[in-house]
């Protein structure tokens, strides 16, 4: 049975893409967490699964060769619809999954437990899930441990995001520290490709800022003396 979309689906996908983690190479920090989840729950398979538009992609996988599957057959697409852990003790007895190709053929999922990976905005990005080829249960201690490991997965996602933003900030600082060619007359700036652009265009290219325009007091005196005189008179009559 195909899972419905989440209530905040587009917002969820936007946040997932902001992490810039889809289709990135394996990382030890995530692989350590899936190995720990498999050990704690005593199962052969554990995954960090991120639910994309039409697929679930595995950032980390323990005991499985596949790197992704269709979202249509994804167990995790069901798990992200709820706030807490989804446990399927026996897929053969659950009408949502009994005819699922992942159950009736490789990897022959018989047991599944998935904890949603919730962003700081409480949006589910995917799951930390564990899988077995036999029906089973998790005890309370295993569930608590799995939930704790899932929180650590989100922490790693946040660390990657912060590191990327810091790197961008350092690039901007390095740019500012360099000598920037500027025209002595019109104040245009020359970029690395040799093209001249306005100060506004240059800064917008290298920093997330917008501009508003006004006229300072000195320029009002120089270019609009009648306006400057009117402003002085207005100030003189103000209480």
Short mmCIF file of C-alpha atoms in Angstrom, two decimals:
data_model
loop_
_atom_site.label_atom_id
_atom_site.label_comp_id
_atom_site.label_asym_id
_atom_site.label_seq_id
_atom_site.Cartn_x
_atom_site.Cartn_y
_atom_site.Cartn_z
CA UNK A 1 0.00 0.00 0.00
CA UNK A 2 1.41 3.37 -1.05
CA UNK A 3 1.70 5.90 1.77
CA UNK A 4 -0.07 9.28 1.43
CA UNK A 5 1.96 12.49 1.38
CA UNK A 6 2.66 14.39 4.57
CA UNK A 7 0.55 17.44 5.44
CA UNK A 8 3.54 19.77 4.94
CA UNK A 9 5.08 17.88 2.05
CA UNK A 10 6.55 20.74 0.01
CA UNK A 11 7.95 22.43 3.11
CA UNK A 12 9.42 19.10 4.19
CA UNK A 13 11.12 18.59 0.82
CA UNK A 14 12.49 22.14 0.83
CA UNK A 15 14.07 21.60 4.24
CA UNK A 16 15.49 18.24 3.16
CA UNK A 17 17.14 19.86 0.14
CA UNK A 18 18.58 22.63 2.32
CA UNK A 19 20.75 20.01 4.01
CA UNK A 20 22.36 19.19 0.62
CA UNK A 21 22.89 15.61 1.70
CA UNK A 22 21.04 13.63 -0.97
CA UNK A 23 23.39 11.53 -3.13
CA UNK A 24 26.45 12.41 -1.05
CA UNK A 25 29.13 9.77 -0.38
CA UNK A 26 29.05 7.57 2.75
CA UNK A 27 30.28 9.19 5.98
CA UNK A 28 31.70 7.38 8.98
CA UNK A 29 29.62 9.39 11.45
CA UNK A 30 26.38 8.07 9.96
CA UNK A 31 27.72 4.55 9.35
CA UNK A 32 28.70 4.27 13.01
CA UNK A 33 25.13 5.10 14.02
CA UNK A 34 23.50 2.52 11.75
CA UNK A 35 25.95 -0.13 12.97
CA UNK A 36 25.08 0.80 16.55
CA UNK A 37 21.34 0.63 15.81
CA UNK A 38 21.70 -2.84 14.29
CA UNK A 39 23.71 -4.02 17.32
CA UNK A 40 21.31 -2.58 19.90
CA UNK A 41 18.25 -4.08 18.20
CA UNK A 42 20.02 -7.33 17.23
CA UNK A 43 18.95 -7.12 13.58
CA UNK A 44 20.83 -7.70 10.30
CA UNK A 45 19.85 -4.40 8.62
CA UNK A 46 19.81 -0.76 9.73
CA UNK A 47 19.40 2.32 7.55
CA UNK A 48 19.41 6.09 7.60
CA UNK A 49 16.68 6.60 5.00
CA UNK A 50 15.80 10.03 3.59
CA UNK A 51 12.43 10.27 1.85
CA UNK A 52 12.72 12.28 -1.37
CA UNK A 53 9.95 13.15 -3.85
CA UNK A 54 9.78 9.76 -5.57
CA UNK A 55 12.32 7.65 -3.70
CA UNK A 56 13.84 6.83 -0.37
CA UNK A 57 17.61 7.22 -0.46
CA UNK A 58 19.95 5.64 2.09
CA UNK A 59 22.57 7.98 3.49
CA UNK A 60 23.88 5.05 5.51
CA UNK A 61 23.18 1.33 5.22
CA UNK A 62 24.24 -1.60 7.34
CA UNK A 63 23.59 -5.07 5.96
CA UNK A 64 22.01 -3.93 2.66
CA UNK A 65 23.49 -3.37 -0.80
CA UNK A 66 20.75 -1.19 -2.31
CA UNK A 67 21.24 2.59 -2.16
CA UNK A 68 17.59 3.57 -2.70
CA UNK A 69 14.12 2.27 -3.49
CA UNK A 70 10.95 3.75 -4.93
CA UNK A 71 8.90 5.79 -2.48
CA UNK A 72 5.83 3.81 -3.59
CA UNK A 73 7.11 0.72 -1.76
CA UNK A 74 8.85 2.57 1.07
CA UNK A 75 8.12 1.59 4.68
CA UNK A 76 9.73 4.85 5.75
CA UNK A 77 7.16 6.85 3.76
CA UNK A 78 4.62 5.43 6.23
CA UNK A 79 6.86 6.05 9.25
CA UNK A 80 7.25 9.78 8.56
CA UNK A 81 3.48 10.22 8.82
CA UNK A 82 3.65 9.83 12.59
CA UNK A 83 5.61 11.53 15.35
CA UNK A 84 6.92 8.45 17.12
CA UNK A 85 8.33 5.08 16.15
CA UNK A 86 6.52 2.82 13.67
CA UNK A 87 6.90 -0.85 14.56
CA UNK A 88 5.68 -3.64 12.26
CA UNK A 89 6.26 -6.90 14.12
CA UNK A 90 5.21 -9.14 11.22
CA UNK A 91 4.74 -7.68 7.73
CA UNK A 92 2.77 -10.76 6.63
CA UNK A 93 0.04 -9.78 9.08
CA UNK A 94 -0.09 -6.09 8.17
CA UNK A 95 -2.35 -5.26 5.19
CA UNK A 96 -0.22 -2.18 4.39
CA UNK A 97 2.85 -4.31 3.69
CA UNK A 98 1.87 -7.95 3.12
CA UNK A 99 1.99 -7.63 -0.69
CA UNK A 100 4.89 -5.15 -0.76
CA UNK A 101 7.68 -6.23 -3.18
CA UNK A 102 10.25 -5.62 -0.43
CA UNK A 103 8.39 -8.24 1.61
CA UNK A 104 7.60 -10.81 -1.08
CA UNK A 105 11.14 -10.66 -2.56
CA UNK A 106 14.56 -9.32 -1.62
CA UNK A 107 15.32 -8.11 0.98
CA UNK A 108 12.35 -10.11 2.38
CA UNK A 109 11.39 -7.69 5.12
CA UNK A 110 9.47 -9.44 7.87
CA UNK A 111 10.09 -6.96 10.70
CA UNK A 112 10.47 -3.17 10.51
CA UNK A 113 10.90 -0.37 13.05
CA UNK A 114 11.50 3.21 11.97
CA UNK A 115 11.99 6.37 14.03
CA UNK A 116 11.25 9.64 12.17
CA UNK A 117 14.21 12.00 11.77
CA UNK A 118 12.66 15.32 12.75
CA UNK A 119 14.26 18.62 11.75
CA UNK A 120 14.25 21.57 14.21
CA UNK A 121 11.05 22.66 12.44
CA UNK A 122 9.51 19.28 13.39
CA UNK A 123 9.50 18.17 9.74
CA UNK A 124 10.23 14.47 9.07
CA UNK A 125 13.21 14.09 6.74
CA UNK A 126 13.24 10.30 6.78
CA UNK A 127 13.93 7.62 9.37
CA UNK A 128 16.48 5.63 11.25
CA UNK A 129 15.10 2.15 10.70
CA UNK A 130 15.99 -1.44 11.56
CA UNK A 131 14.88 -4.51 9.60
CA UNK A 132 14.84 -8.26 10.15
CA UNK A 133 13.98 -11.26 8.00
CA UNK A 134 11.97 -12.81 10.83
CA UNK A 135 9.04 -11.53 12.92
CA UNK A 136 10.20 -10.01 16.21
CA UNK A 137 9.57 -7.38 18.86
CA UNK A 138 11.63 -4.62 20.41
CA UNK A 139 11.69 -4.17 24.16
CA UNK A 140 11.30 -0.77 25.81
CA UNK A 141 15.05 -0.30 26.27
CA UNK A 142 15.73 -1.01 22.59
CA UNK A 143 13.06 1.47 21.50
CA UNK A 144 14.51 4.18 23.76
CA UNK A 145 17.99 3.49 22.41
CA UNK A 146 16.78 3.60 18.81
CA UNK A 147 15.06 6.93 19.46
CA UNK A 148 18.25 8.30 20.99
CA UNK A 149 20.35 7.19 18.01
CA UNK A 150 17.82 8.83 15.67
CA UNK A 151 18.34 12.12 17.51
CA UNK A 152 22.08 11.74 16.98
CA UNK A 153 21.49 11.26 13.24
CA UNK A 154 19.66 14.61 13.17
CA UNK A 155 22.52 16.17 15.14
CA UNK A 156 24.95 15.00 12.46
CA UNK A 157 22.72 16.49 9.77
CA UNK A 158 22.69 19.80 11.62
CA UNK A 159 26.48 19.73 12.07
CA UNK A 160 26.94 19.22 8.33
CA UNK A 161 24.63 22.17 7.63
CA UNK A 162 26.40 24.48 10.09
CA UNK A 163 29.83 23.48 8.73
CA UNK A 164 28.73 24.28 5.18
CA UNK A 165 27.42 27.69 6.24
CA UNK A 166 30.64 28.46 8.12
CA UNK A 167 32.66 27.55 5.04
CA UNK A 168 30.57 29.95 2.95
CA UNK A 169 31.06 32.69 5.53
CA UNK A 170 34.83 32.16 5.48
CA UNK A 171 34.85 32.43 1.70
CA UNK A 172 33.11 35.79 1.98
CA UNK A 173 35.61 36.95 4.61
CA UNK A 174 38.53 35.89 2.39
CA UNK A 175 36.98 37.81 -0.49
CA UNK A 176 36.68 40.96 1.61
CA UNK A 177 40.30 40.64 2.77
CA UNK A 178 41.56 40.65 -0.82
CA UNK A 179 42.17 43.78 -2.86
CA UNK A 180 39.03 44.53 -4.90
CA UNK A 181 39.54 46.56 -8.14
CA UNK A 182 37.16 49.53 -8.10
CA UNK A 183 36.78 52.31 -10.68
CA UNK A 184 38.01 55.69 -9.41
CA UNK A 185 35.21 57.52 -11.20
CA UNK A 186 31.98 55.49 -11.26
CA UNK A 187 32.95 53.12 -8.39
CA UNK A 188 32.12 49.99 -10.43
CA UNK A 189 33.87 46.78 -9.28
CA UNK A 190 35.77 44.35 -11.53
CA UNK A 191 35.19 40.65 -10.85
CA UNK A 192 37.60 37.75 -11.36
CA UNK A 193 36.41 37.31 -14.96
CA UNK A 194 37.34 40.91 -15.79
CA UNK A 195 33.80 42.26 -16.04
CA UNK A 196 32.72 45.48 -14.34
CA UNK A 197 29.53 45.71 -12.32
CA UNK A 198 27.94 48.05 -9.80
CA UNK A 199 28.78 47.82 -6.12
CA UNK A 200 25.22 46.60 -5.47
CA UNK A 201 25.50 43.81 -8.05
CA UNK A 202 28.88 42.69 -6.72
CA UNK A 203 27.77 42.52 -3.09
CA UNK A 204 24.50 40.75 -3.95
CA UNK A 205 26.54 38.12 -5.82
CA UNK A 206 28.70 37.38 -2.77
CA UNK A 207 26.30 37.97 0.12
CA UNK A 208 22.61 37.41 0.78
CA UNK A 209 21.64 41.08 1.07
CA UNK A 210 19.24 43.47 -0.61
CA UNK A 211 19.58 47.23 -1.11
CA UNK A 212 17.43 50.30 -0.58
CA UNK A 213 18.58 53.71 -1.79
CA UNK A 214 18.56 57.15 -0.20
CA UNK A 215 20.59 60.37 -0.24
CA UNK A 216 22.97 61.32 2.57
CA UNK A 217 23.07 64.82 4.07
CA UNK A 218 26.33 65.78 2.30
CA UNK A 219 24.95 64.85 -1.12
CA UNK A 220 21.72 66.71 -0.42
CA UNK A 221 23.78 69.84 0.37
CA UNK A 222 25.85 69.39 -2.80
CA UNK A 223 23.21 68.36 -5.34
CA UNK A 224 19.95 69.67 -3.86
CA UNK A 225 20.80 72.89 -1.97
CA UNK A 226 17.21 74.12 -2.06
CA UNK A 227 16.03 70.93 -0.38
CA UNK A 228 18.78 71.25 2.24
CA UNK A 229 17.70 74.84 2.98
CA UNK A 230 14.06 73.76 3.31
CA UNK A 231 15.07 71.00 5.72
CA UNK A 232 17.06 73.47 7.85
CA UNK A 233 14.12 75.84 8.02
CA UNK A 234 11.79 72.99 8.97
CA UNK A 235 14.16 71.94 11.74
CA UNK A 236 14.37 75.56 12.97
CA UNK A 237 10.58 75.82 13.31
CA UNK A 238 10.13 72.39 14.84
CA UNK A 239 9.25 72.53 18.57
#
